[in-house]
Short mmCIF file of C-alpha atoms and ligand atoms in Angstrom, two decimals:
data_model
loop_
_atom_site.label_atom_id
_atom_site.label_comp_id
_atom_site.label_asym_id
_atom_site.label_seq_id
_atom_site.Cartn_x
_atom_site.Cartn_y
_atom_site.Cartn_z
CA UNK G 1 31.83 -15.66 -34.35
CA UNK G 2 30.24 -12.87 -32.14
CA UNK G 3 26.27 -12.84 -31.69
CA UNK G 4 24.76 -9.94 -33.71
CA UNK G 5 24.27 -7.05 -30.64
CA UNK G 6 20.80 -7.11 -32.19
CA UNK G 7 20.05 -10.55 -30.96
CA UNK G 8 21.59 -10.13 -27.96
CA UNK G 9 19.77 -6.82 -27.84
CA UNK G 10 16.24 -8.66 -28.33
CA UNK G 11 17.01 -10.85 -25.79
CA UNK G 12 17.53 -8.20 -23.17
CA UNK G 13 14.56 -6.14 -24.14
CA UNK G 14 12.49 -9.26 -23.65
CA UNK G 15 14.23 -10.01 -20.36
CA UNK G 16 12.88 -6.23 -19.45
CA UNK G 17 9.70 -6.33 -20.86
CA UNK G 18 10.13 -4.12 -22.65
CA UNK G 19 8.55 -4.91 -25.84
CA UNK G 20 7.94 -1.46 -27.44
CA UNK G 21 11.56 -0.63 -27.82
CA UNK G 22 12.13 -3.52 -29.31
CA UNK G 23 9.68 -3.05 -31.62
CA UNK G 24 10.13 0.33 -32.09
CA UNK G 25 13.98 1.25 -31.64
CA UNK G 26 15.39 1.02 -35.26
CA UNK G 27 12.66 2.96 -36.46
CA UNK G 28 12.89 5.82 -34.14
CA UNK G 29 16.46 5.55 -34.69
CA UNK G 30 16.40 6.59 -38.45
CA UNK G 31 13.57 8.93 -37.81
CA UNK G 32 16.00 10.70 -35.57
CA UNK G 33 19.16 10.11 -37.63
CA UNK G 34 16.79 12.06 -40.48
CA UNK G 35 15.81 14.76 -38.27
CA UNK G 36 19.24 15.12 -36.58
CA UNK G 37 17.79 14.64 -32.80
CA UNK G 38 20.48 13.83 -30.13
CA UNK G 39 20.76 10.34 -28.39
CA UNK G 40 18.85 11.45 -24.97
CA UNK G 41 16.28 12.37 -27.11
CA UNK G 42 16.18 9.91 -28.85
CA UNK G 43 15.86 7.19 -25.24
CA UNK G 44 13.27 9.40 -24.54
CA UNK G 45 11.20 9.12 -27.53
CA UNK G 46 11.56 5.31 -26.87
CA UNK G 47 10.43 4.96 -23.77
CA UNK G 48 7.99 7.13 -24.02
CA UNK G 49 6.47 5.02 -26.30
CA UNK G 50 7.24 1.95 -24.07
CA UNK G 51 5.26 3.94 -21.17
CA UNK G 52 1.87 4.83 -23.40
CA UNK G 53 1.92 0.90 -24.70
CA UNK G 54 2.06 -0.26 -21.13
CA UNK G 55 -0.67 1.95 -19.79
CA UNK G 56 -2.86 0.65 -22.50
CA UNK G 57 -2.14 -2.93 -21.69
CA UNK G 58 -2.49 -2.21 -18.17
CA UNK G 59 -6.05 -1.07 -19.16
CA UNK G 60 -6.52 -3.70 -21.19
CA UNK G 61 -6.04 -6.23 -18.90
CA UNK G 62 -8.08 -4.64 -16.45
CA UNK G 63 -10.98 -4.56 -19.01
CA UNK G 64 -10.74 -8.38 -19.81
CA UNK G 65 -10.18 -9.09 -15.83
CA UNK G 66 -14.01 -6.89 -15.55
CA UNK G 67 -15.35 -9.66 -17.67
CA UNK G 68 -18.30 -6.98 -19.16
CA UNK G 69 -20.59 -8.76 -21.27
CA UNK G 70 -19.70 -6.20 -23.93
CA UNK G 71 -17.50 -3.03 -23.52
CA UNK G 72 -19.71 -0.14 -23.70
CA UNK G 73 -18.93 3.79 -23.40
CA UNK G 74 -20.71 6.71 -23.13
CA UNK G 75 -19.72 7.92 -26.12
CA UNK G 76 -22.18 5.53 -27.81
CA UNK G 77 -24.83 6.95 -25.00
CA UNK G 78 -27.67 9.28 -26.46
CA UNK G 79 -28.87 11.11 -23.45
CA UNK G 80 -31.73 12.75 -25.46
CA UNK G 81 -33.38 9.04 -25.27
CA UNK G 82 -33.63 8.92 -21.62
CA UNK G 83 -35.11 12.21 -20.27
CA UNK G 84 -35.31 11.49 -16.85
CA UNK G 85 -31.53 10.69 -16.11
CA UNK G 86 -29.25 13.59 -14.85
CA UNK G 87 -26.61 13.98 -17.33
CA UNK G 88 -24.36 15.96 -15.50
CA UNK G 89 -24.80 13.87 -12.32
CA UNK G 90 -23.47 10.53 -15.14
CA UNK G 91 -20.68 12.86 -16.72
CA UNK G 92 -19.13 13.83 -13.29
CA UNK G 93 -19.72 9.95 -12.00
CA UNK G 94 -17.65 9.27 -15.15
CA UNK G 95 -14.64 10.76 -13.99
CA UNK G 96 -14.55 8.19 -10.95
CA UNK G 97 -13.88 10.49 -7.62
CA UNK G 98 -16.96 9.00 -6.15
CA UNK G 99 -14.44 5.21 -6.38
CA UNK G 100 -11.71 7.95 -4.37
CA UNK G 101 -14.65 8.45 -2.13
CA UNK G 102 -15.73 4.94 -1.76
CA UNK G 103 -19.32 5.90 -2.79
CA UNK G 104 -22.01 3.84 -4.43
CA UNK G 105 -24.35 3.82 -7.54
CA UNK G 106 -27.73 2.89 -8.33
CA UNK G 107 -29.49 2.86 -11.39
CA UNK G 108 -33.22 2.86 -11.47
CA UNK G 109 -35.59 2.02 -13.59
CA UNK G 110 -37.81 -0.26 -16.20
CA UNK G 111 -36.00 -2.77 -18.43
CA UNK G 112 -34.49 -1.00 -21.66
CA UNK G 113 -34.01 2.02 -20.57
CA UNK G 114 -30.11 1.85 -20.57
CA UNK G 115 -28.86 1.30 -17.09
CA UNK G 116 -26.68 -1.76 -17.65
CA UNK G 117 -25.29 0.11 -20.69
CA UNK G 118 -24.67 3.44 -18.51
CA UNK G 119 -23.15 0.90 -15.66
CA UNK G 120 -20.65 -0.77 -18.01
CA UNK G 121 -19.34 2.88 -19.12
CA UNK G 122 -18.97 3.89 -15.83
CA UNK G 123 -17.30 0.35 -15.23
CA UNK G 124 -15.10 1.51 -18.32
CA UNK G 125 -14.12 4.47 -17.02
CA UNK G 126 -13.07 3.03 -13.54
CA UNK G 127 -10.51 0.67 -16.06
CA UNK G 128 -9.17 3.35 -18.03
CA UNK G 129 -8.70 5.89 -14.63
CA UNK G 130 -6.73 2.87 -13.17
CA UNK G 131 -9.38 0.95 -10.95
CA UNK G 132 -9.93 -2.55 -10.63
CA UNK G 133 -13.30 -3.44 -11.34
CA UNK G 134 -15.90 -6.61 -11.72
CA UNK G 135 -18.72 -7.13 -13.28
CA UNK G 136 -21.56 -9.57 -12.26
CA UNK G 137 -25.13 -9.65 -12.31
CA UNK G 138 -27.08 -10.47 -9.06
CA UNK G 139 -28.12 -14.01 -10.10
CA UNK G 140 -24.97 -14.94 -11.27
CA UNK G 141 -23.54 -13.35 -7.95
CA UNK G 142 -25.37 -15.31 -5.91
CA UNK G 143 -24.87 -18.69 -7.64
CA UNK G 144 -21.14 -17.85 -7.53
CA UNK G 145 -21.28 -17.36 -3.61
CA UNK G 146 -23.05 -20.31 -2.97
CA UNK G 147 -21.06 -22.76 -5.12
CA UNK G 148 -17.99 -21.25 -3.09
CA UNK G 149 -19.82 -21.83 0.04
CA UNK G 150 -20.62 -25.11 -0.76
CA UNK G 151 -17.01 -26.38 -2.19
CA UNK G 152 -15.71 -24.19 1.18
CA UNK G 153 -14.12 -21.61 -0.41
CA UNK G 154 -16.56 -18.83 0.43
CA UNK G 155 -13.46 -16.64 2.53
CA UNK G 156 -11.41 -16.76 -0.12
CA UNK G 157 -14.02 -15.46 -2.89
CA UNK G 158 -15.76 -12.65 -0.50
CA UNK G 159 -11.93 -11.63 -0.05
CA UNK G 160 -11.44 -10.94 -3.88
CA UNK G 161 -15.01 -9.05 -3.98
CA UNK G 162 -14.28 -6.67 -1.66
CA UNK G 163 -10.82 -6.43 -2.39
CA UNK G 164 -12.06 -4.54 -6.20
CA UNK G 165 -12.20 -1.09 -5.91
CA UNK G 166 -15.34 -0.97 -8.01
CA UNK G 167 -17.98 -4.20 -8.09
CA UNK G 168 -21.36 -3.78 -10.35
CA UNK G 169 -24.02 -5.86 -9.30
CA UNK G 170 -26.09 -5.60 -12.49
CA UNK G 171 -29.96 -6.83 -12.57
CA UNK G 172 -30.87 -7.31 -8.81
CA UNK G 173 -34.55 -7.92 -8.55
CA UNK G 174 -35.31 -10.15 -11.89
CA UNK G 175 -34.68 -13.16 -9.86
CA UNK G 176 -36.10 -13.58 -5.89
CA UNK G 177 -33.13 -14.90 -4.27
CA UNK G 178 -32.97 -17.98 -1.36
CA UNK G 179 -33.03 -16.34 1.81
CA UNK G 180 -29.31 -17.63 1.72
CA UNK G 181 -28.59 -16.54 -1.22
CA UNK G 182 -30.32 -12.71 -0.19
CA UNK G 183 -27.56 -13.10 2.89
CA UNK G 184 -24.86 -14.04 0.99
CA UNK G 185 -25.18 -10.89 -1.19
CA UNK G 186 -26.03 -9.17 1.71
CA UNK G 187 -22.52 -9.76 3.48
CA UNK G 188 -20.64 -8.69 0.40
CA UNK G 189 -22.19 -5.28 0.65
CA UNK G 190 -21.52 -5.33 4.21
CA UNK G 191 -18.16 -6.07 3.42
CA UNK G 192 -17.60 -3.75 0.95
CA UNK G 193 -19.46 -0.69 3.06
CA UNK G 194 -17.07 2.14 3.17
CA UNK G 195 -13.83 0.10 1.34
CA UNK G 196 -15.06 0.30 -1.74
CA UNK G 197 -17.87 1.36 -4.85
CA UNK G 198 -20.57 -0.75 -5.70
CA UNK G 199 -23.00 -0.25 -8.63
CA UNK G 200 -26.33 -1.68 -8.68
CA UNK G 201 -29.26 -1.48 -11.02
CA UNK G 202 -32.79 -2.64 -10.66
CA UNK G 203 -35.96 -2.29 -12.18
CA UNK G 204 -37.22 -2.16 -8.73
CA UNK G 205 -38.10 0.63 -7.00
CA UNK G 206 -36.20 0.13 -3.37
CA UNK G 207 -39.68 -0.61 -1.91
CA UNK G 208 -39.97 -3.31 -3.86
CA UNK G 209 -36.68 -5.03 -2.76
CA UNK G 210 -38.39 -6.75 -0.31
CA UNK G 211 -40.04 -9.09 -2.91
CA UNK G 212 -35.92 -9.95 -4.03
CA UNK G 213 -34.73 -10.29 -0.66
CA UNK G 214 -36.98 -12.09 1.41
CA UNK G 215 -36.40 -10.03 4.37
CA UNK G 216 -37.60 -6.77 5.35
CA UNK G 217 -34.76 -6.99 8.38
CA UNK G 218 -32.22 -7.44 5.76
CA UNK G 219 -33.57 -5.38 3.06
CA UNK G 220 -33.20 -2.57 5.63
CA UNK G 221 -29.97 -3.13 6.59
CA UNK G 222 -28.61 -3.72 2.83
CA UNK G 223 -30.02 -0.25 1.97
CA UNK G 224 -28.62 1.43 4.72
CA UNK G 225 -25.40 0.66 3.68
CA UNK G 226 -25.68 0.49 -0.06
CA UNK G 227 -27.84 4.14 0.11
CA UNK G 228 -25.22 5.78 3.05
CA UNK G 229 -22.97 7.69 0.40
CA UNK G 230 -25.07 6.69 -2.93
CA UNK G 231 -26.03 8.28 -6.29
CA UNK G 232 -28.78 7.29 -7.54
CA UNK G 233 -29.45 7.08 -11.14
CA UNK G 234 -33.47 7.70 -12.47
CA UNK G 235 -33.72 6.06 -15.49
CA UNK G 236 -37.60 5.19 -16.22
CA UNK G 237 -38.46 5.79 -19.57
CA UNK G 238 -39.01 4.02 -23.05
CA UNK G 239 -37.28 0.94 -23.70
CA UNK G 240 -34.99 2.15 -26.07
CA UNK G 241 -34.61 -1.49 -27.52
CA UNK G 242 -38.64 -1.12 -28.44
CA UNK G 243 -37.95 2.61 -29.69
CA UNK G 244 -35.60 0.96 -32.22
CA UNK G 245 -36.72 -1.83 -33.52
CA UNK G 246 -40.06 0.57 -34.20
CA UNK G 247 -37.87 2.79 -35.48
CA UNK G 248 -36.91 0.01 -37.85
CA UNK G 249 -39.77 -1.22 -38.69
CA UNK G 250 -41.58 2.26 -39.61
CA UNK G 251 -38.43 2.67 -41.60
CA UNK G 252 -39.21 -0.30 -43.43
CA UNK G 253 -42.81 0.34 -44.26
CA UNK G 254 -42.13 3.39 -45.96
CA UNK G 255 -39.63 2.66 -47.93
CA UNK G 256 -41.92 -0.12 -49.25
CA UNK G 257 -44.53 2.59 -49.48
CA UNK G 258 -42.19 5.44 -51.24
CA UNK G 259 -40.65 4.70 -54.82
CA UNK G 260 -36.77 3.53 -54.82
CA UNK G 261 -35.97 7.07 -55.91
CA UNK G 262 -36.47 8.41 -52.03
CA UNK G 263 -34.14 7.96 -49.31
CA UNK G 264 -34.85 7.37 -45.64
CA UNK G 265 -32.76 8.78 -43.20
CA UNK G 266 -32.28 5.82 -40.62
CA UNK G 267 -32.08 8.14 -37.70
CA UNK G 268 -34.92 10.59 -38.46
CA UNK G 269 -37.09 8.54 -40.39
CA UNK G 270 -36.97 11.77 -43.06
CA UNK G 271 -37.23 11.08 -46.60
CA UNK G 272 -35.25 12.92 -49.16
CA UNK G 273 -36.68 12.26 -52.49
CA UNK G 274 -34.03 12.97 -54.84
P1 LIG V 301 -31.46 -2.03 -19.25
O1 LIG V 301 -30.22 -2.57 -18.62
O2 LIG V 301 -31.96 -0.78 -18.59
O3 LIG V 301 -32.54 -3.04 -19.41
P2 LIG V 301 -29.74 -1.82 -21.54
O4 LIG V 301 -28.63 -1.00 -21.02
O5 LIG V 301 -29.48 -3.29 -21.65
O6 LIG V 301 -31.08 -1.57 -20.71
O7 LIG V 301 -30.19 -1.24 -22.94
C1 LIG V 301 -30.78 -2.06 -23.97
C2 LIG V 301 -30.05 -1.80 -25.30
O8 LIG V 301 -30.30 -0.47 -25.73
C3 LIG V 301 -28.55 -1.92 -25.17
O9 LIG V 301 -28.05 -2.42 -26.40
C4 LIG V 301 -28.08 -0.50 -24.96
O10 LIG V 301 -26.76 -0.29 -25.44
C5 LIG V 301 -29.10 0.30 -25.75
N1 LIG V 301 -29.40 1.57 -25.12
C6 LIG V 301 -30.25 1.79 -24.09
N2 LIG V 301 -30.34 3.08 -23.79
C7 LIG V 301 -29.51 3.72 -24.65
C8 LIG V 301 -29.17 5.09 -24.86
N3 LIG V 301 -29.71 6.07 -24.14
N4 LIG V 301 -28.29 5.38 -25.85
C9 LIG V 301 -27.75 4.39 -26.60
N5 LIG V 301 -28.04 3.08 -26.47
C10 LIG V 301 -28.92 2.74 -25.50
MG1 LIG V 302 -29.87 -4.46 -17.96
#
């Protein structure tokens, strides 16, 4: 007895990788028996499908090779809360020509005022417009770098960091680094100068990265090339993380101070009384 050509068909597709028409192919086959469209047509439909699947596993995989902490877009942004930062300076960053240009990005300002947030949607964006990215924080950086050093495998690892067309250094200036560990970071900007984007945020103003760095020598030279093509992000404002848990909690006392009958918008803080 003959294999079924659907096995055999199956086991092809696989072969391909080409998992959406195998999926997808009976279906779209009635659907276009039913609506009388013609065999090319037909292909077409299927591998179009095939080819929107595979960008969105391409993207997906990029996203998971990122490693974010979280996956966060702009979309969930509220620009209102953060005055000071240039919305249509983030907007146009968010279509990624400055990774074409091999610029940087630096966010600025006081802790909870969104800049990891706005640097994971612009690391977001660089996934979905087809960049390789990575996401680190400068502590984290550092400890990688050394432990490479030390198990002698620091070529290999600066190699892969500058290789990404976008790297976020999230965080520099919570931790003072060893003067080691302030060179180590300092090469893979170096390496990086002109191949590739970096994003960095601090709460530190950049005459403060001194304190982080150790050396004024190097903390000069690491701004000159980090700052040569750079945008730089202002975001100094209210932690927003403060703003809503107060938020929360005024929301709370009124409604213990209002009779069950009112409602309190969550957002506003309005009550309705109904
Ligand atoms: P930072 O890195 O500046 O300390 P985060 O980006 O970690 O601040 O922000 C703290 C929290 O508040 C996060 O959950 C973030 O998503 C949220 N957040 C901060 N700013 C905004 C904003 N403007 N719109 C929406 N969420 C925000
Ligand atoms: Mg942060």
């Amino acid at each position: 007895m003959s294999t079924a050509p659907q096995v055999l068909l199956a086991h092809h597709l696989k072969q391909l990788k080409l998992p959406t028409v195998l999926r997808e192919y009976d279906k779209v086959a009635r659907e276009c028996a039913r609506d009388g469209v013609d065999h090319p047509r037909y292909l077409l439909r299927l591998i179009e499908l095939e080819l929107i699947d595979r960008e969105r596993r391409t993207v997906e995989r990029r996203i998971r090779a990122a490693r974010f902490p979280a996956v966060k877009s702009f979309d969930t942004f509220d620009f209102a809360a953060i005055p000071s930062l240039n919305k249509p300076l983030v907007l146009e960053l968010a279509r990624c020509e400055y990774i074409l240009r091999r610029e940087n990005v630096i966010a600025l300002g006081n802790s909870g005022t969104g800049k990891t947030h706005a640097a994971l949607a612009l690391g977001l964006a660089a996934c979905q417009k087809g960049f390789t990215v990575a996401f680190t924080t400068a502590a984290a950086l550092v400890n990688q770098l050394m432990e490479a050093r030390d198990e002698r495998r620091l070529l290999k690892l600066q190699r892969e960091l500058a290789a990404v067309k976008l790297l976020i250094v999230d965080e520099l200036g919570y931790v003072p680094l060893t003067a080691t560990g302030a060179e180590l970071l300092f090469e893979v900007f170096s390496q990086r100068y002109e191949r590739g984007s970096t994003i960095v945020t601090s709460n530190l103003p950049f005459e403060d990265w001194t304190q982080v760095l150790g050396s004024e020598r190097l903390t000069g030279a690491l701004l000159d090339r980090l700052t040569h093509h750079v945008s730089i992000l202002t975001m100094n404002g209210d932690s927003y993380r403060l703003k809503q848990s107060a938020g929360r909690r005024r929301s709370a006392a009124r409604a213990e101070q209002y009779p069950a009958s009112d409602t309190i918008d969550p957002d506003t803080g309005q009550i309705t009384t109904t």
